[in-house]
Amino acid sequence: MAGRQIVAFLSDYGLEDEFVGVCHGVMLKIAPDLTIVDLHHNILRQDIRHGAVVLEQSVGYMPDAIHLAVVDPSVGSGRRAVVVRASSGAILVGPDNGLLLPAAERLGGVDSVHELTNEDYLLVPVSNTFQGRDVFAPCSAHLARGVEPAELGPPVDPSTLVLLEIPDAWIHEDHLHAEVLQVDRFGNLQLNLDRSLLEKVGLSDGVELEVRLEGRRLTVAQGSTFSTVASGEFVVVEDSYGHLSLAINNGDAAATLRARAGSTAIVGPNTR
């Protein structure tokens, strides 16, 4: 495999501890010319779905890279560590817990999978609590240098990979039942729906909406930008990934509504 001198790194490690820096060090000892893109290290702790959503949305904007993702609440258990080659040729490294699959599907689907077991490419003894350092980081660096996935361990039947359910919005009469996929640092609530779904229930661009979320019943304008509405008002905008987000112009919708990833939102026409 031709070398890819970039690793795009996502994790829930945060930046308060040394974990990210240690993983950088491990990779650079193996591949000194490596460029590491720190995609995101503030994934909600142990939240596989949050990591999967961010990874899936981001992979298309990365260069020809090894995609390293570590959100691993079952570290040290019987869960497998894997490298996934997508049909596009992209390489993803991480735990077999559903984290990688949405991104692999975005990249054309799963072509092949290998388990990361060859100790020639691991830091041994392997820790039961920090396999980002001992398994995923070194394997990613070796892959970046051109090592073939098959050298890292035996093949895995793709049909045995752990699946992750990311729910779709669904239609009930003239309403949509949606869910918050993630909350960004500005407090915007990204929903699992897009404008095409709104149009299916007659809520074309510009139609005023009623949004019910966390016990609140809101009248919300649709806008092309946050500033479509006055400061402090709610607005539904299409975000940079094509999802609809509930936001407050110059405010924090998540804090105001006490909403979080997984909160249910019912979106329909404003009848008041």
PDB file of C-alpha atoms in Angstrom:
ATOM      1  CA  MET A   1       0.000   0.000   0.000  1.00  0.00           C
ATOM      2  CA  ALA A   2       1.355   3.414  -0.905  1.00  0.00           C
ATOM      3  CA  GLY A   3       2.193   5.513   2.120  1.00  0.00           C
ATOM      4  CA  ARG A   4      -0.228   8.186   3.298  1.00  0.00           C
ATOM      5  CA  GLN A   5       1.680  10.684   5.375  1.00  0.00           C
ATOM      6  CA  ILE A   6      -1.409  12.085   7.107  1.00  0.00           C
ATOM      7  CA  VAL A   7      -3.404  10.719  10.047  1.00  0.00           C
ATOM      8  CA  ALA A   8      -6.729  12.391  10.893  1.00  0.00           C
ATOM      9  CA  PHE A   9      -7.298  11.749  14.610  1.00  0.00           C
ATOM     10  CA  LEU A  10     -10.638  11.864  16.477  1.00  0.00           C
ATOM     11  CA  SER A  11     -11.194  10.819  20.092  1.00  0.00           C
ATOM     12  CA  ASP A  12     -13.019  11.480  23.341  1.00  0.00           C
ATOM     13  CA  TYR A  13      -9.710  11.945  25.202  1.00  0.00           C
ATOM     14  CA  GLY A  14     -10.088  15.695  25.663  1.00  0.00           C
ATOM     15  CA  LEU A  15      -7.055  17.929  26.091  1.00  0.00           C
ATOM     16  CA  GLU A  16      -6.857  18.098  29.887  1.00  0.00           C
ATOM     17  CA  ASP A  17      -4.670  14.986  30.089  1.00  0.00           C
ATOM     18  CA  GLU A  18      -1.658  13.704  28.193  1.00  0.00           C
ATOM     19  CA  PHE A  19      -3.497  11.046  26.159  1.00  0.00           C
ATOM     20  CA  VAL A  20      -3.611  12.894  22.825  1.00  0.00           C
ATOM     21  CA  GLY A  21      -0.016  14.047  23.119  1.00  0.00           C
ATOM     22  CA  VAL A  22       1.199  10.539  23.941  1.00  0.00           C
ATOM     23  CA  CYS A  23      -0.602   9.132  20.882  1.00  0.00           C
ATOM     24  CA  HIS A  24       1.068  11.824  18.771  1.00  0.00           C
ATOM     25  CA  GLY A  25       4.441  10.839  20.180  1.00  0.00           C
ATOM     26  CA  VAL A  26       3.907   7.137  19.467  1.00  0.00           C
ATOM     27  CA  MET A  27       2.963   7.848  15.860  1.00  0.00           C
ATOM     28  CA  LEU A  28       5.842  10.254  15.258  1.00  0.00           C
ATOM     29  CA  LYS A  29       8.408   7.794  16.638  1.00  0.00           C
ATOM     30  CA  ILE A  30       7.251   5.324  13.982  1.00  0.00           C
ATOM     31  CA  ALA A  31       6.702   7.836  11.162  1.00  0.00           C
ATOM     32  CA  PRO A  32       8.701  11.034  11.879  1.00  0.00           C
ATOM     33  CA  ASP A  33       7.451  12.804   8.742  1.00  0.00           C
ATOM     34  CA  LEU A  34       3.807  12.172   9.588  1.00  0.00           C
ATOM     35  CA  THR A  35       1.299  15.034   9.610  1.00  0.00           C
ATOM     36  CA  ILE A  36      -1.436  14.603  12.220  1.00  0.00           C
ATOM     37  CA  VAL A  37      -4.753  16.422  11.807  1.00  0.00           C
ATOM     38  CA  ASP A  38      -6.503  16.672  15.178  1.00  0.00           C
ATOM     39  CA  LEU A  39     -10.063  16.499  13.937  1.00  0.00           C
ATOM     40  CA  HIS A  40     -11.822  16.435  17.329  1.00  0.00           C
ATOM     41  CA  HIS A  41     -10.839  15.367  20.840  1.00  0.00           C
ATOM     42  CA  ASN A  42     -13.871  16.643  22.738  1.00  0.00           C
ATOM     43  CA  ILE A  43     -16.289  13.955  21.631  1.00  0.00           C
ATOM     44  CA  LEU A  44     -18.659  13.398  24.546  1.00  0.00           C
ATOM     45  CA  ARG A  45     -17.071  10.880  26.877  1.00  0.00           C
ATOM     46  CA  GLN A  46     -17.802   7.287  25.838  1.00  0.00           C
ATOM     47  CA  ASP A  47     -20.445   8.513  23.365  1.00  0.00           C
ATOM     48  CA  ILE A  48     -19.893   6.266  20.363  1.00  0.00           C
ATOM     49  CA  ARG A  49     -22.774   7.790  18.443  1.00  0.00           C
ATOM     50  CA  HIS A  50     -21.439  11.331  18.805  1.00  0.00           C
ATOM     51  CA  GLY A  51     -18.056  10.178  17.540  1.00  0.00           C
ATOM     52  CA  ALA A  52     -19.628   8.328  14.629  1.00  0.00           C
ATOM     53  CA  VAL A  53     -21.722  11.338  13.603  1.00  0.00           C
ATOM     54  CA  VAL A  54     -18.739  13.702  13.645  1.00  0.00           C
ATOM     55  CA  LEU A  55     -16.486  11.241  11.819  1.00  0.00           C
ATOM     56  CA  GLU A  56     -19.080  10.503   9.138  1.00  0.00           C
ATOM     57  CA  GLN A  57     -19.676  14.192   8.485  1.00  0.00           C
ATOM     58  CA  SER A  58     -15.973  15.032   8.345  1.00  0.00           C
ATOM     59  CA  VAL A  59     -14.247  12.284   6.371  1.00  0.00           C
ATOM     60  CA  GLY A  60     -15.152  13.748   3.006  1.00  0.00           C
ATOM     61  CA  TYR A  61     -13.213  16.915   3.811  1.00  0.00           C
ATOM     62  CA  MET A  62     -10.025  15.144   4.861  1.00  0.00           C
ATOM     63  CA  PRO A  63      -7.071  14.585   2.516  1.00  0.00           C
ATOM     64  CA  ASP A  64      -5.885  11.096   1.563  1.00  0.00           C
ATOM     65  CA  ALA A  65      -5.345  10.065   5.170  1.00  0.00           C
ATOM     66  CA  ILE A  66      -5.508   7.272   7.696  1.00  0.00           C
ATOM     67  CA  HIS A  67      -8.649   8.003   9.730  1.00  0.00           C
ATOM     68  CA  LEU A  68      -7.923   7.146  13.380  1.00  0.00           C
ATOM     69  CA  ALA A  69     -10.935   7.230  15.713  1.00  0.00           C
ATOM     70  CA  VAL A  70     -10.957   6.226  19.379  1.00  0.00           C
ATOM     71  CA  VAL A  71     -14.168   6.337  21.401  1.00  0.00           C
ATOM     72  CA  ASP A  72     -13.836   3.078  23.250  1.00  0.00           C
ATOM     73  CA  PRO A  73     -15.885   2.525  26.420  1.00  0.00           C
ATOM     74  CA  SER A  74     -15.242  -1.243  26.189  1.00  0.00           C
ATOM     75  CA  VAL A  75     -11.451  -0.925  26.006  1.00  0.00           C
ATOM     76  CA  GLY A  76      -9.721  -4.025  27.351  1.00  0.00           C
ATOM     77  CA  SER A  77     -12.759  -6.253  26.838  1.00  0.00           C
ATOM     78  CA  GLY A  78     -13.347  -8.780  24.082  1.00  0.00           C
ATOM     79  CA  ARG A  79     -14.201  -6.110  21.518  1.00  0.00           C
ATOM     80  CA  ARG A  80     -11.996  -6.210  18.432  1.00  0.00           C
ATOM     81  CA  ALA A  81      -9.561  -3.554  17.262  1.00  0.00           C
ATOM     82  CA  VAL A  82      -9.833  -3.243  13.485  1.00  0.00           C
ATOM     83  CA  VAL A  83      -8.663  -1.542  10.336  1.00  0.00           C
ATOM     84  CA  VAL A  84     -11.388  -1.014   7.739  1.00  0.00           C
ATOM     85  CA  ARG A  85     -10.670  -0.369   4.082  1.00  0.00           C
ATOM     86  CA  ALA A  86     -13.567   1.410   2.382  1.00  0.00           C
ATOM     87  CA  SER A  87     -14.508   0.805  -1.241  1.00  0.00           C
ATOM     88  CA  SER A  88     -13.024   4.204  -2.071  1.00  0.00           C
ATOM     89  CA  GLY A  89      -9.655   3.001  -0.750  1.00  0.00           C
ATOM     90  CA  ALA A  90      -9.880   5.073   2.427  1.00  0.00           C
ATOM     91  CA  ILE A  91      -8.511   3.481   5.610  1.00  0.00           C
ATOM     92  CA  LEU A  92     -10.176   3.738   9.038  1.00  0.00           C
ATOM     93  CA  VAL A  93      -8.692   2.490  12.307  1.00  0.00           C
ATOM     94  CA  GLY A  94     -10.516   2.067  15.609  1.00  0.00           C
ATOM     95  CA  PRO A  95     -12.562  -0.207  17.860  1.00  0.00           C
ATOM     96  CA  ASP A  96     -15.219  -2.508  16.440  1.00  0.00           C
ATOM     97  CA  ASN A  97     -18.120  -0.848  18.231  1.00  0.00           C
ATOM     98  CA  GLY A  98     -19.943   0.881  15.373  1.00  0.00           C
ATOM     99  CA  LEU A  99     -17.798   4.019  15.475  1.00  0.00           C
ATOM    100  CA  LEU A 100     -16.255   3.552  12.032  1.00  0.00           C
ATOM    101  CA  LEU A 101     -19.134   2.157   9.987  1.00  0.00           C
ATOM    102  CA  PRO A 102     -21.123   5.326   9.151  1.00  0.00           C
ATOM    103  CA  ALA A 103     -17.922   6.940   7.850  1.00  0.00           C
ATOM    104  CA  ALA A 104     -17.056   3.810   5.877  1.00  0.00           C
ATOM    105  CA  GLU A 105     -20.507   3.900   4.283  1.00  0.00           C
ATOM    106  CA  ARG A 106     -19.999   7.560   3.392  1.00  0.00           C
ATOM    107  CA  LEU A 107     -16.737   6.506   1.711  1.00  0.00           C
ATOM    108  CA  GLY A 108     -18.403   3.904  -0.490  1.00  0.00           C
ATOM    109  CA  GLY A 109     -18.983   1.012   1.898  1.00  0.00           C
ATOM    110  CA  VAL A 110     -16.750  -1.572   3.532  1.00  0.00           C
ATOM    111  CA  ASP A 111     -14.337  -3.383   1.224  1.00  0.00           C
ATOM    112  CA  SER A 112     -12.251  -5.362   3.728  1.00  0.00           C
ATOM    113  CA  VAL A 113     -11.525  -5.564   7.461  1.00  0.00           C
ATOM    114  CA  HIS A 114      -8.560  -6.878   9.441  1.00  0.00           C
ATOM    115  CA  GLU A 115      -8.138  -7.292  13.172  1.00  0.00           C
ATOM    116  CA  LEU A 116      -5.167  -5.537  14.789  1.00  0.00           C
ATOM    117  CA  THR A 117      -3.378  -8.419  16.494  1.00  0.00           C
ATOM    118  CA  ASN A 118       0.160  -8.643  15.064  1.00  0.00           C
ATOM    119  CA  GLU A 119       2.426  -7.703  17.964  1.00  0.00           C
ATOM    120  CA  ASP A 120       5.142  -6.586  15.527  1.00  0.00           C
ATOM    121  CA  TYR A 121       3.009  -3.460  15.021  1.00  0.00           C
ATOM    122  CA  LEU A 122       1.746  -2.935  18.592  1.00  0.00           C
ATOM    123  CA  LEU A 123       3.313  -1.554  21.748  1.00  0.00           C
ATOM    124  CA  VAL A 124       3.592  -4.567  24.023  1.00  0.00           C
ATOM    125  CA  PRO A 125       2.541  -5.292  26.641  1.00  0.00           C
ATOM    126  CA  VAL A 126      -0.779  -3.819  25.535  1.00  0.00           C
ATOM    127  CA  SER A 127      -2.583  -1.859  28.248  1.00  0.00           C
ATOM    128  CA  ASN A 128      -6.148  -2.819  29.118  1.00  0.00           C
ATOM    129  CA  THR A 129      -7.055   0.857  29.543  1.00  0.00           C
ATOM    130  CA  PHE A 130      -5.081   2.824  26.902  1.00  0.00           C
ATOM    131  CA  GLN A 131      -5.208   0.970  23.618  1.00  0.00           C
ATOM    132  CA  GLY A 132      -5.231   4.238  21.715  1.00  0.00           C
ATOM    133  CA  ARG A 133      -1.546   4.396  22.630  1.00  0.00           C
ATOM    134  CA  ASP A 134      -0.673   0.714  22.329  1.00  0.00           C
ATOM    135  CA  VAL A 135      -2.816  -0.483  19.408  1.00  0.00           C
ATOM    136  CA  PHE A 136      -4.557   2.188  17.371  1.00  0.00           C
ATOM    137  CA  ALA A 137      -1.844   4.862  17.220  1.00  0.00           C
ATOM    138  CA  PRO A 138       1.047   2.560  16.255  1.00  0.00           C
ATOM    139  CA  CYS A 139      -1.028   0.672  13.696  1.00  0.00           C
ATOM    140  CA  SER A 140      -2.160   3.964  12.157  1.00  0.00           C
ATOM    141  CA  ALA A 141       1.440   5.133  11.856  1.00  0.00           C
ATOM    142  CA  HIS A 142       2.552   1.869  10.256  1.00  0.00           C
ATOM    143  CA  LEU A 143      -0.337   2.075   7.791  1.00  0.00           C
ATOM    144  CA  ALA A 144       0.678   5.641   6.972  1.00  0.00           C
ATOM    145  CA  ARG A 145       4.171   4.332   6.159  1.00  0.00           C
ATOM    146  CA  GLY A 146       2.692   1.869   3.669  1.00  0.00           C
ATOM    147  CA  VAL A 147       2.163  -1.325   5.676  1.00  0.00           C
ATOM    148  CA  GLU A 148      -0.733  -3.332   4.242  1.00  0.00           C
ATOM    149  CA  PRO A 149      -3.780  -3.913   6.486  1.00  0.00           C
ATOM    150  CA  ALA A 150      -3.371  -7.668   5.997  1.00  0.00           C
ATOM    151  CA  GLU A 151       0.014  -7.501   7.747  1.00  0.00           C
ATOM    152  CA  LEU A 152      -1.622  -6.200  10.929  1.00  0.00           C
ATOM    153  CA  GLY A 153      -3.782  -9.239  11.589  1.00  0.00           C
ATOM    154  CA  PRO A 154      -6.294 -11.750  10.239  1.00  0.00           C
ATOM    155  CA  PRO A 155      -9.242 -10.850   8.019  1.00  0.00           C
ATOM    156  CA  VAL A 156     -12.628 -10.169   9.584  1.00  0.00           C
ATOM    157  CA  ASP A 157     -15.953 -10.895   7.911  1.00  0.00           C
ATOM    158  CA  PRO A 158     -17.473  -7.411   7.406  1.00  0.00           C
ATOM    159  CA  SER A 159     -20.928  -8.808   8.177  1.00  0.00           C
ATOM    160  CA  THR A 160     -19.786  -9.486  11.757  1.00  0.00           C
ATOM    161  CA  LEU A 161     -18.884  -5.856  12.504  1.00  0.00           C
ATOM    162  CA  VAL A 162     -20.862  -4.197  15.285  1.00  0.00           C
ATOM    163  CA  LEU A 163     -23.566  -1.948  13.867  1.00  0.00           C
ATOM    164  CA  LEU A 164     -24.536   1.436  15.255  1.00  0.00           C
ATOM    165  CA  GLU A 165     -28.081   2.697  15.014  1.00  0.00           C
ATOM    166  CA  ILE A 166     -28.296   6.374  14.092  1.00  0.00           C
ATOM    167  CA  PRO A 167     -32.048   6.975  13.895  1.00  0.00           C
ATOM    168  CA  ASP A 168     -33.777   8.614  10.968  1.00  0.00           C
ATOM    169  CA  ALA A 169     -36.501  11.214  11.374  1.00  0.00           C
ATOM    170  CA  TRP A 170     -39.978   9.911  10.585  1.00  0.00           C
ATOM    171  CA  ILE A 171     -43.213  11.434   9.343  1.00  0.00           C
ATOM    172  CA  HIS A 172     -46.532  11.400  11.189  1.00  0.00           C
ATOM    173  CA  GLU A 173     -49.256  13.234   9.274  1.00  0.00           C
ATOM    174  CA  ASP A 174     -47.986  16.819   8.914  1.00  0.00           C
ATOM    175  CA  HIS A 175     -45.252  16.535  11.555  1.00  0.00           C
ATOM    176  CA  LEU A 176     -41.728  15.175  11.670  1.00  0.00           C
ATOM    177  CA  HIS A 177     -40.377  13.296  14.670  1.00  0.00           C
ATOM    178  CA  ALA A 178     -36.677  14.085  14.784  1.00  0.00           C
ATOM    179  CA  GLU A 179     -33.769  13.787  17.179  1.00  0.00           C
ATOM    180  CA  VAL A 180     -30.806  15.964  18.093  1.00  0.00           C
ATOM    181  CA  LEU A 181     -27.697  14.396  16.555  1.00  0.00           C
ATOM    182  CA  GLN A 182     -25.172  16.652  18.232  1.00  0.00           C
ATOM    183  CA  VAL A 183     -24.713  19.997  19.937  1.00  0.00           C
ATOM    184  CA  ASP A 184     -21.870  22.240  18.809  1.00  0.00           C
ATOM    185  CA  ARG A 185     -19.945  24.619  21.065  1.00  0.00           C
ATOM    186  CA  PHE A 186     -22.275  27.469  20.103  1.00  0.00           C
ATOM    187  CA  GLY A 187     -25.281  25.537  21.421  1.00  0.00           C
ATOM    188  CA  ASN A 188     -26.779  24.855  17.994  1.00  0.00           C
ATOM    189  CA  LEU A 189     -28.867  21.667  17.899  1.00  0.00           C
ATOM    190  CA  GLN A 190     -28.181  19.626  14.778  1.00  0.00           C
ATOM    191  CA  LEU A 191     -31.242  17.546  13.875  1.00  0.00           C
ATOM    192  CA  ASN A 192     -31.433  14.326  11.869  1.00  0.00           C
ATOM    193  CA  LEU A 193     -33.491  15.907   9.110  1.00  0.00           C
ATOM    194  CA  ASP A 194     -33.003  18.079   6.062  1.00  0.00           C
ATOM    195  CA  ARG A 195     -35.075  20.417   3.914  1.00  0.00           C
ATOM    196  CA  SER A 196     -36.285  17.617   1.651  1.00  0.00           C
ATOM    197  CA  LEU A 197     -38.047  16.004   4.616  1.00  0.00           C
ATOM    198  CA  LEU A 198     -39.696  19.294   5.553  1.00  0.00           C
ATOM    199  CA  GLU A 199     -40.945  19.627   1.994  1.00  0.00           C
ATOM    200  CA  LYS A 200     -42.514  16.155   2.175  1.00  0.00           C
ATOM    201  CA  VAL A 201     -44.903  17.439   4.849  1.00  0.00           C
ATOM    202  CA  GLY A 202     -45.524  20.751   3.103  1.00  0.00           C
ATOM    203  CA  LEU A 203     -43.080  22.801   5.160  1.00  0.00           C
ATOM    204  CA  SER A 204     -41.219  24.482   2.339  1.00  0.00           C
ATOM    205  CA  ASP A 205     -38.490  27.035   2.917  1.00  0.00           C
ATOM    206  CA  GLY A 206     -39.967  30.131   4.547  1.00  0.00           C
ATOM    207  CA  VAL A 207     -42.931  28.421   6.229  1.00  0.00           C
ATOM    208  CA  GLU A 208     -43.062  29.204   9.945  1.00  0.00           C
ATOM    209  CA  LEU A 209     -42.553  26.129  12.107  1.00  0.00           C
ATOM    210  CA  GLU A 210     -43.692  24.841  15.453  1.00  0.00           C
ATOM    211  CA  VAL A 211     -40.936  22.954  17.262  1.00  0.00           C
ATOM    212  CA  ARG A 212     -41.674  20.960  20.417  1.00  0.00           C
ATOM    213  CA  LEU A 213     -38.560  20.045  22.357  1.00  0.00           C
ATOM    214  CA  GLU A 214     -37.806  19.389  26.046  1.00  0.00           C
ATOM    215  CA  GLY A 215     -41.293  20.444  27.132  1.00  0.00           C
ATOM    216  CA  ARG A 216     -41.192  23.722  25.203  1.00  0.00           C
ATOM    217  CA  ARG A 217     -43.436  24.658  22.300  1.00  0.00           C
ATOM    218  CA  LEU A 218     -41.667  27.150  20.058  1.00  0.00           C
ATOM    219  CA  THR A 219     -42.669  29.222  17.066  1.00  0.00           C
ATOM    220  CA  VAL A 220     -39.601  29.239  14.842  1.00  0.00           C
ATOM    221  CA  ALA A 221     -38.776  30.908  11.546  1.00  0.00           C
ATOM    222  CA  GLN A 222     -36.789  29.168   8.849  1.00  0.00           C
ATOM    223  CA  GLY A 223     -33.763  31.176   7.793  1.00  0.00           C
ATOM    224  CA  SER A 224     -30.821  31.037   5.443  1.00  0.00           C
ATOM    225  CA  THR A 225     -28.576  32.518   8.161  1.00  0.00           C
ATOM    226  CA  PHE A 226     -28.705  32.998  11.925  1.00  0.00           C
ATOM    227  CA  SER A 227     -29.266  36.715  11.387  1.00  0.00           C
ATOM    228  CA  THR A 228     -32.509  36.075   9.499  1.00  0.00           C
ATOM    229  CA  VAL A 229     -34.124  36.674  12.899  1.00  0.00           C
ATOM    230  CA  ALA A 230     -33.484  39.261  15.580  1.00  0.00           C
ATOM    231  CA  SER A 231     -30.850  38.669  18.234  1.00  0.00           C
ATOM    232  CA  GLY A 232     -32.128  36.226  20.865  1.00  0.00           C
ATOM    233  CA  GLU A 233     -34.771  34.620  18.642  1.00  0.00           C
ATOM    234  CA  PHE A 234     -34.945  30.976  17.569  1.00  0.00           C
ATOM    235  CA  VAL A 235     -34.302  30.041  13.943  1.00  0.00           C
ATOM    236  CA  VAL A 236     -34.013  26.809  11.949  1.00  0.00           C
ATOM    237  CA  VAL A 237     -31.119  26.946   9.483  1.00  0.00           C
ATOM    238  CA  GLU A 238     -29.486  24.479   7.127  1.00  0.00           C
ATOM    239  CA  ASP A 239     -26.015  23.833   8.496  1.00  0.00           C
ATOM    240  CA  SER A 240     -22.802  23.270   6.588  1.00  0.00           C
ATOM    241  CA  TYR A 241     -23.454  19.507   6.354  1.00  0.00           C
ATOM    242  CA  GLY A 242     -26.976  19.803   4.958  1.00  0.00           C
ATOM    243  CA  HIS A 243     -28.744  19.068   8.250  1.00  0.00           C
ATOM    244  CA  LEU A 244     -31.270  21.412   9.807  1.00  0.00           C
ATOM    245  CA  SER A 245     -30.216  22.959  13.100  1.00  0.00           C
ATOM    246  CA  LEU A 246     -32.263  24.728  15.742  1.00  0.00           C
ATOM    247  CA  ALA A 247     -30.339  27.789  16.878  1.00  0.00           C
ATOM    248  CA  ILE A 248     -30.702  31.124  18.637  1.00  0.00           C
ATOM    249  CA  ASN A 249     -29.225  34.137  16.893  1.00  0.00           C
ATOM    250  CA  ASN A 250     -26.402  35.287  19.202  1.00  0.00           C
ATOM    251  CA  GLY A 251     -27.535  32.754  21.793  1.00  0.00           C
ATOM    252  CA  ASP A 252     -27.257  29.168  22.991  1.00  0.00           C
ATOM    253  CA  ALA A 253     -30.245  26.992  22.093  1.00  0.00           C
ATOM    254  CA  ALA A 254     -28.958  23.942  23.968  1.00  0.00           C
ATOM    255  CA  ALA A 255     -28.528  25.818  27.245  1.00  0.00           C
ATOM    256  CA  THR A 256     -31.813  27.691  26.870  1.00  0.00           C
ATOM    257  CA  LEU A 257     -33.799  24.508  26.222  1.00  0.00           C
ATOM    258  CA  ARG A 258     -31.633  22.203  28.359  1.00  0.00           C
ATOM    259  CA  ALA A 259     -31.374  19.972  25.299  1.00  0.00           C
ATOM    260  CA  ARG A 260     -28.657  17.517  24.375  1.00  0.00           C
ATOM    261  CA  ALA A 261     -27.806  14.851  21.807  1.00  0.00           C
ATOM    262  CA  GLY A 262     -30.677  12.377  21.767  1.00  0.00           C
ATOM    263  CA  SER A 263     -33.363  14.915  22.693  1.00  0.00           C
ATOM    264  CA  THR A 264     -36.561  14.416  20.686  1.00  0.00           C
ATOM    265  CA  ALA A 265     -37.858  17.256  18.528  1.00  0.00           C
ATOM    266  CA  ILE A 266     -41.291  17.323  16.884  1.00  0.00           C
ATOM    267  CA  VAL A 267     -41.387  19.714  13.945  1.00  0.00           C
ATOM    268  CA  GLY A 268     -44.572  20.774  12.201  1.00  0.00           C
ATOM    269  CA  PRO A 269     -46.517  23.760  10.887  1.00  0.00           C
ATOM    270  CA  ASN A 270     -47.171  26.660  13.220  1.00  0.00           C
ATOM    271  CA  THR A 271     -50.920  26.673  13.884  1.00  0.00           C
ATOM    272  CA  ARG A 272     -50.984  29.354  16.570  1.00  0.00           C
TER     273      ARG A 272
END
